[in-house]
PDB file of C-alpha atoms and ligand atoms in Angstrom:
ATOM      1  CA  VAL O   1      78.882  82.309 122.174  1.00  0.00           C
ATOM      2  CA  LEU O   2      82.550  83.291 123.308  1.00  0.00           C
ATOM      3  CA  PRO O   3      82.578  86.437 125.640  1.00  0.00           C
ATOM      4  CA  ALA O   4      84.589  89.459 124.322  1.00  0.00           C
ATOM      5  CA  ARG O   5      86.573  89.263 127.684  1.00  0.00           C
ATOM      6  CA  LEU O   6      87.986  85.658 126.357  1.00  0.00           C
ATOM      7  CA  PHE O   7      89.218  87.232 123.079  1.00  0.00           C
ATOM      8  CA  PHE O   8      90.778  89.978 124.976  1.00  0.00           C
ATOM      9  CA  GLU O   9      92.679  87.858 127.437  1.00  0.00           C
ATOM     10  CA  ALA O  10      93.576  85.495 124.740  1.00  0.00           C
ATOM     11  CA  VAL O  11      95.282  88.422 122.900  1.00  0.00           C
ATOM     12  CA  GLU O  12      96.913  89.783 125.846  1.00  0.00           C
ATOM     13  CA  GLN O  13      98.492  86.577 126.883  1.00  0.00           C
ATOM     14  CA  SER O  14      99.721  85.618 123.409  1.00  0.00           C
ATOM     15  CA  SER O  15     103.432  85.162 123.282  1.00  0.00           C
ATOM     16  CA  VAL O  16     103.139  86.753 119.659  1.00  0.00           C
ATOM     17  CA  ALA O  17     103.521  90.433 119.539  1.00  0.00           C
ATOM     18  CA  ILE O  18      99.887  91.937 118.427  1.00  0.00           C
ATOM     19  CA  SER O  19      98.943  95.239 117.407  1.00  0.00           C
ATOM     20  CA  ILE O  20      95.784  96.808 116.028  1.00  0.00           C
ATOM     21  CA  THR O  21      96.230  99.979 114.068  1.00  0.00           C
ATOM     22  CA  ASP O  22      93.988 102.510 112.154  1.00  0.00           C
ATOM     23  CA  THR O  23      94.092 102.507 108.405  1.00  0.00           C
ATOM     24  CA  ARG O  24      97.164 104.596 108.340  1.00  0.00           C
ATOM     25  CA  ALA O  25      99.141 102.196 110.643  1.00  0.00           C
ATOM     26  CA  ASN O  26      98.972 104.425 113.758  1.00  0.00           C
ATOM     27  CA  ILE O  27      98.993 102.073 116.662  1.00  0.00           C
ATOM     28  CA  LEU O  28      95.746 101.913 118.738  1.00  0.00           C
ATOM     29  CA  TYR O  29      96.449  98.781 120.712  1.00  0.00           C
ATOM     30  CA  ALA O  30      99.562  96.569 121.346  1.00  0.00           C
ATOM     31  CA  ASN O  31      99.701  93.532 123.603  1.00  0.00           C
ATOM     32  CA  PRO O  32     102.369  92.809 126.426  1.00  0.00           C
ATOM     33  CA  ALA O  33     104.280  90.597 123.935  1.00  0.00           C
ATOM     34  CA  PHE O  34     104.784  93.549 121.515  1.00  0.00           C
ATOM     35  CA  GLU O  35     106.371  95.534 124.698  1.00  0.00           C
ATOM     36  CA  ARG O  36     108.760  92.591 125.237  1.00  0.00           C
ATOM     37  CA  VAL O  37     109.627  92.239 121.640  1.00  0.00           C
ATOM     38  CA  THR O  38     110.101  95.943 120.735  1.00  0.00           C
ATOM     39  CA  GLY O  39     111.095  97.415 123.938  1.00  0.00           C
ATOM     40  CA  TYR O  40     108.505 100.042 123.792  1.00  0.00           C
ATOM     41  CA  GLY O  41     105.839 100.378 126.519  1.00  0.00           C
ATOM     42  CA  VAL O  42     102.266 100.081 125.329  1.00  0.00           C
ATOM     43  CA  ALA O  43     101.517 103.582 126.667  1.00  0.00           C
ATOM     44  CA  GLU O  44     104.378 105.036 124.407  1.00  0.00           C
ATOM     45  CA  VAL O  45     103.329 103.320 121.024  1.00  0.00           C
ATOM     46  CA  VAL O  46      99.776 104.109 121.328  1.00  0.00           C
ATOM     47  CA  GLY O  47      99.125 106.969 118.932  1.00  0.00           C
ATOM     48  CA  ARG O  48     102.495 106.441 116.851  1.00  0.00           C
ATOM     49  CA  ASN O  49     102.809 104.794 113.685  1.00  0.00           C
ATOM     50  CA  GLU O  50     104.049 101.297 113.149  1.00  0.00           C
ATOM     51  CA  SER O  51     107.148 102.896 111.166  1.00  0.00           C
ATOM     52  CA  ILE O  52     108.871 103.495 114.453  1.00  0.00           C
ATOM     53  CA  LEU O  53     110.002  99.804 114.065  1.00  0.00           C
ATOM     54  CA  SER O  54     111.524 100.459 110.705  1.00  0.00           C
ATOM     55  CA  ASP O  55     115.034  99.896 110.032  1.00  0.00           C
ATOM     56  CA  ARG O  56     116.065 102.568 107.863  1.00  0.00           C
ATOM     57  CA  HIS O  57     118.234 100.291 105.546  1.00  0.00           C
ATOM     58  CA  THR O  58     114.997  98.263 104.389  1.00  0.00           C
ATOM     59  CA  PRO O  59     114.710  98.959 100.591  1.00  0.00           C
ATOM     60  CA  SER O  60     111.341 101.155 100.174  1.00  0.00           C
ATOM     61  CA  LEU O  61     110.361  98.312  97.737  1.00  0.00           C
ATOM     62  CA  VAL O  62     109.548  96.220 100.539  1.00  0.00           C
ATOM     63  CA  TYR O  63     107.187  98.455 102.024  1.00  0.00           C
ATOM     64  CA  GLU O  64     105.556  99.399  98.828  1.00  0.00           C
ATOM     65  CA  THR O  65     104.949  95.621  98.015  1.00  0.00           C
ATOM     66  CA  LEU O  66     103.412  95.443 101.717  1.00  0.00           C
ATOM     67  CA  TRP O  67     101.056  98.293 101.108  1.00  0.00           C
ATOM     68  CA  GLY O  68     100.284  97.090  97.451  1.00  0.00           C
ATOM     69  CA  ARG O  69      98.881  93.953  99.190  1.00  0.00           C
ATOM     70  CA  LEU O  70      97.079  95.917 102.004  1.00  0.00           C
ATOM     71  CA  ARG O  71      95.441  98.399  99.496  1.00  0.00           C
ATOM     72  CA  GLN O  72      93.796  95.196  97.744  1.00  0.00           C
ATOM     73  CA  LEU O  73      92.604  94.326 101.106  1.00  0.00           C
ATOM     74  CA  LYS O  74      94.897  91.231 101.289  1.00  0.00           C
ATOM     75  CA  PRO O  75      96.986  90.050 103.913  1.00  0.00           C
ATOM     76  CA  TRP O  76     100.902  90.342 103.645  1.00  0.00           C
ATOM     77  CA  SER O  77     103.506  88.144 105.279  1.00  0.00           C
ATOM     78  CA  GLY O  78     107.213  88.266 105.214  1.00  0.00           C
ATOM     79  CA  VAL O  79     110.437  88.800 107.305  1.00  0.00           C
ATOM     80  CA  LEU O  80     111.718  92.298 107.895  1.00  0.00           C
ATOM     81  CA  VAL O  81     114.406  93.850 109.877  1.00  0.00           C
ATOM     82  CA  ASN O  82     112.998  95.904 112.838  1.00  0.00           C
ATOM     83  CA  ARG O  83     114.575  98.114 115.196  1.00  0.00           C
ATOM     84  CA  ARG O  84     113.744  98.165 118.985  1.00  0.00           C
ATOM     85  CA  LYS O  85     113.395 101.212 121.309  1.00  0.00           C
ATOM     86  CA  ASP O  86     117.211 100.674 122.137  1.00  0.00           C
ATOM     87  CA  GLY O  87     118.253 100.802 118.527  1.00  0.00           C
ATOM     88  CA  SER O  88     119.173  97.174 118.255  1.00  0.00           C
ATOM     89  CA  ARG O  89     118.069  95.352 115.062  1.00  0.00           C
ATOM     90  CA  TYR O  90     116.139  91.997 115.158  1.00  0.00           C
ATOM     91  CA  LEU O  91     114.539  89.912 112.451  1.00  0.00           C
ATOM     92  CA  ALA O  92     110.858  89.980 112.399  1.00  0.00           C
ATOM     93  CA  GLU O  93     108.620  87.422 110.958  1.00  0.00           C
ATOM     94  CA  LEU O  94     105.463  89.527 110.262  1.00  0.00           C
ATOM     95  CA  SER O  95     101.974  89.119 109.302  1.00  0.00           C
ATOM     96  CA  ILE O  96      99.560  92.088 108.555  1.00  0.00           C
ATOM     97  CA  ALA O  97      95.926  91.548 107.794  1.00  0.00           C
ATOM     98  CA  PRO O  98      93.325  94.025 107.030  1.00  0.00           C
ATOM     99  CA  VAL O  99      90.248  93.911 109.366  1.00  0.00           C
ATOM    100  CA  LEU O 100      86.854  94.729 107.397  1.00  0.00           C
ATOM    101  CA  ASP O 101      83.591  96.059 108.897  1.00  0.00           C
ATOM    102  CA  GLY O 102      80.311  94.593 108.508  1.00  0.00           C
ATOM    103  CA  GLN O 103      79.958  96.430 105.075  1.00  0.00           C
ATOM    104  CA  GLY O 104      83.250  94.890 103.608  1.00  0.00           C
ATOM    105  CA  GLN O 105      85.194  98.175 104.062  1.00  0.00           C
ATOM    106  CA  LEU O 106      88.751  98.344 105.466  1.00  0.00           C
ATOM    107  CA  SER O 107      88.520  99.518 109.141  1.00  0.00           C
ATOM    108  CA  HIS O 108      91.619  98.480 110.994  1.00  0.00           C
ATOM    109  CA  TYR O 109      94.891  96.407 110.474  1.00  0.00           C
ATOM    110  CA  LEU O 110      96.041  93.565 112.730  1.00  0.00           C
ATOM    111  CA  GLY O 111      99.775  93.072 112.962  1.00  0.00           C
ATOM    112  CA  MET O 112     101.359  89.814 114.473  1.00  0.00           C
ATOM    113  CA  HIS O 113     105.139  89.355 114.524  1.00  0.00           C
ATOM    114  CA  ARG O 114     107.669  87.463 116.440  1.00  0.00           C
ATOM    115  CA  ASP O 115     111.474  87.857 116.775  1.00  0.00           C
ATOM    116  CA  VAL O 116     113.007  85.063 114.622  1.00  0.00           C
ATOM    117  CA  THR O 117     116.689  86.381 114.979  1.00  0.00           C
ATOM    118  CA  GLU O 118     117.901  83.112 116.360  1.00  0.00           C
ATOM    119  CA  MET O 119     116.371  80.947 113.974  1.00  0.00           C
ATOM    120  CA  HIS O 120     118.593  82.627 111.081  1.00  0.00           C
TER     121      HIS O 120
HETATM  122  P1  FAD W 201     106.114 104.984 104.861  1.00  0.00           P
HETATM  123  O1  FAD W 201     106.110 106.652 105.000  1.00  0.00           O
HETATM  124  O2  FAD W 201     105.107 104.267 105.617  1.00  0.00           O
HETATM  125  O3  FAD W 201     106.013 104.634 103.336  1.00  0.00           O
HETATM  126  C1  FAD W 201     106.646 103.383 102.696  1.00  0.00           C
HETATM  127  C2  FAD W 201     105.912 103.221 101.405  1.00  0.00           C
HETATM  128  O4  FAD W 201     104.629 102.746 101.999  1.00  0.00           O
HETATM  129  C3  FAD W 201     105.501 104.418 100.592  1.00  0.00           C
HETATM  130  O5  FAD W 201     105.756 103.976  99.241  1.00  0.00           O
HETATM  131  C4  FAD W 201     104.038 104.701 100.947  1.00  0.00           C
HETATM  132  O6  FAD W 201     103.356 105.028  99.445  1.00  0.00           O
HETATM  133  C5  FAD W 201     103.511 103.314 101.189  1.00  0.00           C
HETATM  134  N1  FAD W 201     102.580 103.529 102.254  1.00  0.00           N
HETATM  135  C6  FAD W 201     102.591 104.062 103.536  1.00  0.00           C
HETATM  136  N2  FAD W 201     101.562 104.058 104.330  1.00  0.00           N
HETATM  137  C7  FAD W 201     100.578 103.807 103.493  1.00  0.00           C
HETATM  138  C8  FAD W 201      99.081 103.690 103.454  1.00  0.00           C
HETATM  139  N3  FAD W 201      98.596 103.919 104.661  1.00  0.00           N
HETATM  140  N4  FAD W 201      98.435 103.331 102.303  1.00  0.00           N
HETATM  141  C9  FAD W 201      99.154 103.092 101.220  1.00  0.00           C
HETATM  142  N5  FAD W 201     100.506 103.129 101.037  1.00  0.00           N
HETATM  143  C10 FAD W 201     101.315 103.326 102.129  1.00  0.00           C
HETATM  144  N6  FAD W 201     106.736  98.274 109.283  1.00  0.00           N
HETATM  145  C11 FAD W 201     108.095  97.931 109.841  1.00  0.00           C
HETATM  146  O7  FAD W 201     109.054  98.411 109.599  1.00  0.00           O
HETATM  147  N7  FAD W 201     108.077  97.103 110.885  1.00  0.00           N
HETATM  148  C12 FAD W 201     106.978  96.471 111.498  1.00  0.00           C
HETATM  149  O8  FAD W 201     106.806  95.474 112.299  1.00  0.00           O
HETATM  150  C13 FAD W 201     105.707  96.787 110.804  1.00  0.00           C
HETATM  151  N8  FAD W 201     104.565  96.455 111.308  1.00  0.00           N
HETATM  152  C14 FAD W 201     103.404  96.970 110.927  1.00  0.00           C
HETATM  153  C15 FAD W 201     101.974  96.407 111.285  1.00  0.00           C
HETATM  154  C16 FAD W 201     100.927  96.892 110.732  1.00  0.00           C
HETATM  155  C17 FAD W 201      99.628  96.328 111.488  1.00  0.00           C
HETATM  156  C18 FAD W 201     100.885  97.786 109.659  1.00  0.00           C
HETATM  157  C19 FAD W 201      99.592  98.423 109.088  1.00  0.00           C
HETATM  158  C20 FAD W 201     102.076  98.272 108.935  1.00  0.00           C
HETATM  159  C21 FAD W 201     103.289  97.815 109.690  1.00  0.00           C
HETATM  160  N9  FAD W 201     104.705  98.370 108.993  1.00  0.00           N
HETATM  161  C22 FAD W 201     105.690  97.894 109.946  1.00  0.00           C
HETATM  162  C23 FAD W 201     104.583  99.226 108.085  1.00  0.00           C
HETATM  163  C24 FAD W 201     104.740 100.691 108.579  1.00  0.00           C
HETATM  164  O9  FAD W 201     103.729 101.241 108.730  1.00  0.00           O
HETATM  165  C25 FAD W 201     105.734 101.553 107.538  1.00  0.00           C
HETATM  166  O10 FAD W 201     104.907 101.616 106.280  1.00  0.00           O
HETATM  167  C26 FAD W 201     107.070 100.937 107.297  1.00  0.00           C
HETATM  168  O11 FAD W 201     107.733 100.857 108.441  1.00  0.00           O
HETATM  169  C27 FAD W 201     107.787 102.091 106.346  1.00  0.00           C
HETATM  170  O12 FAD W 201     107.951 103.327 107.098  1.00  0.00           O
HETATM  171  P2  FAD W 201     108.531 104.559 106.392  1.00  0.00           P
HETATM  172  O13 FAD W 201     108.422 105.601 107.221  1.00  0.00           O
HETATM  173  O14 FAD W 201     109.906 104.136 106.028  1.00  0.00           O
HETATM  174  O15 FAD W 201     107.753 104.695 104.991  1.00  0.00           O
END
């Protein structure tokens, strides 16, 4: 059986920006790559909503589609324009997956994204 410590270290050392939120997208955990990509320190994002990364020009239909999938307990992936702490924008290739508890009820969300600005 793999130790929990190994899961933690693997996530901490991933080059992908990883965050875990409650069911309302409030951030509970973010890894070091999340800090590098977004410019926000872990301590300052914990307790805040993922919407701090939202670029205010993204059509609301995009977020409605995303939440429509999540409400059905299905994952969503796509490319969004995100804003860093310093206000600069980047293209985020993002996947969000619901995390279910032992009873199959929604307990958290897992978000994973990388900056793909240079690939476009
Ligand atoms: P919001 O007030 O969040 O609302 C936008 C629309 O989504 C509304 O129509 C609303 O009805 C619907 N909605 C919002 N919250 C819920 C909910 N809890 N249940 C059902 N419907 C809801 N956004 C980004 O821009 N960039 C990211 O990198 C990003 N990463 C995310 C990672 C995770 C794990 C999760 C769960 C969400 C992420 N989001 C991200 C989405 C983010 O939480 C916001 O919904 C989004 O940024 C829009 O913010 P807003 O303040 O403009 O609108």
